[in-house]
Each structure stands twice: as C-alpha cells, then as structure tokens.
Amino acid sequence: MADFDEASGALAAIGRRFDERGWVLGTSGNLSTVIARTPLRMAITRSGAHKGTLAPADILELDDTGAIVRGGPGGPSAETALHVEIVASRGAGAVMHTHSIWATLLSDRAATQGGLAIEGYEMLKGLAGVRTHEHREWIPVLENDQDMVRLSGVVRRVLLEHHDCHGFLLRRHGLYTWGATLQDAVRHVEILEFLLESVGRAR
Ligand SMILES: [Zn+2]
C-alpha cells in the first residue's frame, strides 16, 4: 500500500492519462486510493482541481468519515461520501470517477431500465474475476442527486443488490468504478470506458 506522497504522485499521473482521453474535462471526476486500513486513510483529489494538472496540494488525506486529516487549503470533492461508501461496501483499495461523453449518453439511455447489460466482448475479461467474453456485466444506473448523504444510501443499496458489479453510472453524470488496488481500479476505468464507447458507437 502506497504512502501519502506515493499515492499523490500516482493519482496525478492517472489524472493526466484520463485527461488525455477526455474522461475528466473541466475539473470533473475524482480519484482516490486507500493508504491505510486501520484506521482508514484515503488520498483523494480536492474539489475543483483539474485532473490533468494535479499538484501535491491538490491531494487531500481523509479519514473514514470523509474529514480532512492532511492537506489543503481547499475542501475534498463533493462526492467524497461516495468514495467512502464504495471503500466500505466493497473493501476497495481505490475508487475512480470519470465524466466521459459515452458514460453520460448511455447512462441517460439506460436509466429507464435501471442499468445497462454488456456481454460478448473480449474486453470484459479485463474486469476482475471475469474469465470469458460470454460474461454478462450489468452496470446499474442511479438517478443523479446533489444530496450526497441520500445518494450514498442509494449506492449502498445498489452495491448490495448487484454484489458482483464492477461499476455503476450516475444518470447524465458519469462512471464510478473501483478495484482491489489502484492498478485494478485504473484498469476498470479503461475497460468500462472502452466497453461503453463500443456499445454507444454500435448503437
Ligand atoms: Zn461527478
């Protein structure tokens, strides 16, 4: 597990890569990784920071309530509560949130069905535990909400209900995914963004 400085450098590098792909434009998105389990400590991008140009001051250290224990000035992302919820619900080592065009479009299209099924793609095998392209991945779509306490409760319920999903979409907003490690979480962003774009273009 990385220490805070290593985690900050890693999140900055990931931010640059995601920005190059157009997944975190206009200071959107947020990235976090767990740096200690007991007590829980997370490194996360601060609110309003552009992910393509993250500096050390743009990364904050949080505890399990989302309170800042190191870093600043500047508050944590408004969506910190969702990161904390996903770490708690999934035991994730890192959580990634992107705002791509395809996630935005498909989340709206699939909202009335409550989610989106993707199957038959070789790239599905990049998701943890998936061994075959015949896997059917269900990506739940949640209604967007500015009330993060309420939305965290919805996330908790959806993650319980869909215990094997690798990510979810917020409607007209973006993608959340996670992984056991930072590398796994980054891979899941790449895999899911690839799949969403493939499905979107095919339609
Ligand atoms: Zn967002």
Short mmCIF file of C-alpha atoms and ligand atoms in Angstrom, two decimals:
data_model
loop_
_atom_site.label_atom_id
_atom_site.label_comp_id
_atom_site.label_asym_id
_atom_site.label_seq_id
_atom_site.Cartn_x
_atom_site.Cartn_y
_atom_site.Cartn_z
CA MET A 1 0.00 0.00 0.00
CA ALA A 2 1.43 3.38 -1.02
CA ASP A 3 2.12 6.15 1.48
CA PHE A 4 0.52 9.59 1.02
CA ASP A 5 3.30 11.04 -1.15
CA GLU A 6 3.45 7.96 -3.40
CA ALA A 7 -0.32 7.95 -3.66
CA SER A 8 -0.36 11.67 -4.59
CA GLY A 9 2.15 11.11 -7.38
CA ALA A 10 0.25 8.10 -8.66
CA LEU A 11 -3.10 9.95 -8.66
CA ALA A 12 -1.52 12.88 -10.55
CA ALA A 13 -0.18 10.52 -13.23
CA ILE A 14 -3.58 8.83 -13.55
CA GLY A 15 -5.27 12.24 -13.80
CA ARG A 16 -3.02 13.22 -16.71
CA ARG A 17 -3.80 9.97 -18.54
CA PHE A 18 -7.54 10.29 -18.01
CA ASP A 19 -7.45 13.93 -19.09
CA GLU A 20 -5.69 12.96 -22.32
CA ARG A 21 -8.59 10.61 -23.03
CA GLY A 22 -11.20 13.33 -22.34
CA TRP A 23 -12.67 11.48 -19.37
CA VAL A 24 -12.22 14.24 -16.72
CA LEU A 25 -12.69 17.55 -18.57
CA GLY A 26 -13.35 20.84 -16.81
CA THR A 27 -12.22 19.73 -13.31
CA SER A 28 -14.80 16.90 -13.41
CA GLY A 29 -14.25 13.48 -11.88
CA ASN A 30 -12.36 12.47 -8.79
CA LEU A 31 -9.77 9.86 -7.88
CA SER A 32 -8.97 8.22 -4.55
CA THR A 33 -6.85 5.45 -3.12
CA VAL A 34 -6.66 3.83 0.31
CA ILE A 35 -3.31 4.41 2.03
CA ALA A 36 -4.11 2.72 5.38
CA ARG A 37 -6.87 0.35 6.56
CA THR A 38 -6.92 0.67 10.34
CA PRO A 39 -7.70 3.37 10.88
CA LEU A 40 -8.87 4.06 7.33
CA ARG A 41 -6.96 6.77 5.49
CA MET A 42 -7.57 7.75 1.87
CA ALA A 43 -5.80 10.08 -0.55
CA ILE A 44 -8.32 11.91 -2.77
CA THR A 45 -8.34 14.77 -5.26
CA ARG A 46 -9.61 18.05 -3.83
CA SER A 47 -12.73 19.79 -5.14
CA GLY A 48 -12.20 21.96 -8.21
CA ALA A 49 -8.77 20.60 -9.16
CA HIS A 50 -8.16 19.90 -12.83
CA LYS A 51 -7.19 16.24 -13.10
CA GLY A 52 -4.78 16.90 -15.96
CA THR A 53 -2.58 19.19 -13.85
CA LEU A 54 -2.77 17.77 -10.32
CA ALA A 55 -0.13 19.19 -7.96
CA PRO A 56 0.70 17.77 -4.49
CA ALA A 57 -1.54 20.44 -2.90
CA ASP A 58 -4.48 19.08 -4.90
CA ILE A 59 -4.46 15.79 -2.97
CA LEU A 60 -6.03 15.52 0.50
CA GLU A 61 -5.86 12.79 3.12
CA LEU A 62 -9.21 11.78 4.63
CA ASP A 63 -10.40 9.52 7.43
CA ASP A 64 -13.33 7.10 7.31
CA THR A 65 -15.85 9.91 7.88
CA GLY A 66 -14.51 11.93 4.94
CA ALA A 67 -12.89 14.53 7.24
CA ILE A 68 -9.55 16.01 6.11
CA VAL A 69 -6.58 14.87 8.20
CA ARG A 70 -3.85 16.27 5.92
CA GLY A 71 -3.61 18.75 3.05
CA GLY A 72 -5.42 21.80 1.86
CA PRO A 73 -6.36 24.54 1.52
CA GLY A 74 -9.47 23.54 -0.35
CA GLY A 75 -12.14 21.05 0.55
CA PRO A 76 -12.49 17.47 -0.52
CA SER A 77 -14.58 16.60 -3.55
CA ALA A 78 -18.32 16.97 -3.07
CA GLU A 79 -18.54 13.29 -3.96
CA THR A 80 -16.15 12.13 -1.23
CA ALA A 81 -19.05 10.42 0.55
CA LEU A 82 -19.49 8.10 -2.43
CA HIS A 83 -15.81 7.12 -2.37
CA VAL A 84 -16.02 6.39 1.36
CA GLU A 85 -19.20 4.35 0.81
CA ILE A 86 -17.63 2.28 -2.00
CA VAL A 87 -14.49 1.59 0.06
CA ALA A 88 -16.71 0.45 2.95
CA SER A 89 -19.13 -1.61 0.85
CA ARG A 90 -16.61 -3.26 -1.46
CA GLY A 91 -13.38 -3.21 0.55
CA ALA A 92 -11.95 -1.34 -2.46
CA GLY A 93 -8.36 -0.13 -2.48
CA ALA A 94 -9.11 2.67 -4.93
CA VAL A 95 -12.15 4.42 -6.44
CA MET A 96 -12.21 6.22 -9.79
CA HIS A 97 -14.91 8.58 -11.07
CA THR A 98 -14.95 9.83 -14.68
CA HIS A 99 -17.27 12.02 -16.78
CA SER A 100 -16.91 10.70 -20.32
CA ILE A 101 -19.24 11.50 -23.20
CA TRP A 102 -20.23 7.85 -23.64
CA ALA A 103 -20.94 7.26 -19.94
CA THR A 104 -23.09 10.40 -19.97
CA LEU A 105 -25.06 9.44 -23.10
CA LEU A 106 -25.55 5.77 -22.24
CA SER A 107 -26.50 6.47 -18.61
CA ASP A 108 -29.40 8.55 -19.88
CA ARG A 109 -30.43 5.97 -22.48
CA ALA A 110 -30.34 3.08 -19.97
CA ALA A 111 -31.87 4.90 -16.99
CA THR A 112 -35.43 3.71 -17.54
CA GLN A 113 -34.20 0.08 -17.47
CA GLY A 114 -32.23 0.78 -14.30
CA GLY A 115 -28.99 -0.19 -15.97
CA LEU A 116 -27.12 -1.48 -18.95
CA ALA A 117 -26.07 -5.07 -19.80
CA ILE A 118 -22.84 -5.59 -21.72
CA GLU A 119 -21.93 -9.07 -22.95
CA GLY A 120 -19.96 -10.82 -25.66
CA TYR A 121 -16.93 -8.52 -25.69
CA GLU A 122 -13.37 -9.80 -25.23
CA MET A 123 -12.52 -6.68 -23.18
CA LEU A 124 -14.90 -7.88 -20.44
CA LYS A 125 -12.03 -10.18 -19.38
CA GLY A 126 -10.22 -7.10 -18.09
CA LEU A 127 -12.74 -6.91 -15.22
CA ALA A 128 -11.59 -8.66 -12.03
CA GLY A 129 -12.76 -12.28 -11.88
CA VAL A 130 -14.16 -12.38 -15.43
CA ARG A 131 -12.78 -15.30 -17.47
CA THR A 132 -14.78 -15.27 -20.67
CA HIS A 133 -16.23 -12.87 -23.21
CA GLU A 134 -19.57 -14.63 -22.60
CA HIS A 135 -19.80 -12.85 -19.23
CA ARG A 136 -22.81 -10.54 -18.85
CA GLU A 137 -21.87 -7.37 -17.00
CA TRP A 138 -24.75 -5.39 -15.52
CA ILE A 139 -23.91 -1.72 -14.98
CA PRO A 140 -26.59 -0.17 -12.73
CA VAL A 141 -27.74 3.39 -13.50
CA LEU A 142 -28.63 5.58 -10.50
CA GLU A 143 -30.50 8.86 -10.72
CA ASN A 144 -28.15 11.78 -10.20
CA ASP A 145 -28.55 13.63 -6.89
CA GLN A 146 -26.80 16.61 -5.28
CA ASP A 147 -27.65 15.27 -1.80
CA MET A 148 -24.60 13.09 -1.16
CA VAL A 149 -25.94 11.55 2.05
CA ARG A 150 -29.05 10.37 0.24
CA LEU A 151 -27.05 9.26 -2.82
CA SER A 152 -24.60 7.30 -0.60
CA GLY A 153 -27.57 5.36 0.75
CA VAL A 154 -28.70 4.54 -2.78
CA VAL A 155 -25.15 3.45 -3.68
CA ARG A 156 -25.02 1.15 -0.62
CA ARG A 157 -28.32 -0.49 -1.58
CA VAL A 158 -27.36 -0.91 -5.26
CA LEU A 159 -23.96 -2.43 -4.39
CA LEU A 160 -25.68 -4.93 -2.09
CA GLU A 161 -28.27 -5.80 -4.72
CA HIS A 162 -25.68 -6.13 -7.54
CA HIS A 163 -22.93 -7.71 -5.47
CA ASP A 164 -20.81 -8.67 -8.48
CA CYS A 165 -20.96 -5.41 -10.49
CA HIS A 166 -17.65 -3.64 -11.21
CA GLY A 167 -19.08 -0.14 -11.56
CA PHE A 168 -22.20 1.98 -11.84
CA LEU A 169 -23.34 5.05 -13.75
CA LEU A 170 -24.94 8.20 -12.40
CA ARG A 171 -27.54 9.42 -14.90
CA ARG A 172 -26.26 12.17 -17.25
CA HIS A 173 -23.23 12.39 -14.97
CA GLY A 174 -20.57 9.70 -15.18
CA LEU A 175 -18.99 6.42 -14.16
CA TYR A 176 -17.87 5.10 -10.79
CA THR A 177 -15.63 2.07 -10.63
CA TRP A 178 -13.14 0.65 -8.12
CA GLY A 179 -10.61 -2.11 -7.62
CA ALA A 180 -8.71 -4.04 -5.00
CA THR A 181 -5.64 -1.97 -5.91
CA LEU A 182 -5.06 1.35 -7.66
CA GLN A 183 -3.91 -0.54 -10.76
CA ASP A 184 -7.10 -2.63 -10.78
CA ALA A 185 -9.26 0.48 -10.47
CA VAL A 186 -7.47 2.22 -13.35
CA ARG A 187 -7.83 -0.90 -15.48
CA HIS A 188 -11.55 -1.00 -14.72
CA VAL A 189 -11.93 2.61 -15.91
CA GLU A 190 -10.15 1.76 -19.16
CA ILE A 191 -12.16 -1.44 -19.69
CA LEU A 192 -15.54 0.07 -18.84
CA GLU A 193 -14.92 3.25 -20.86
CA PHE A 194 -13.86 1.08 -23.82
CA LEU A 195 -16.99 -1.05 -23.48
CA LEU A 196 -19.32 1.94 -23.07
CA GLU A 197 -17.85 3.61 -26.15
CA SER A 198 -18.11 0.37 -28.14
CA VAL A 199 -21.73 -0.16 -27.15
CA GLY A 200 -22.54 3.50 -27.75
CA ARG A 201 -20.96 3.63 -31.20
CA ALA A 202 -22.58 0.34 -32.21
CA ARG A 203 -26.00 1.81 -31.43
ZN ZN B 1 -19.01 13.60 -10.84
#
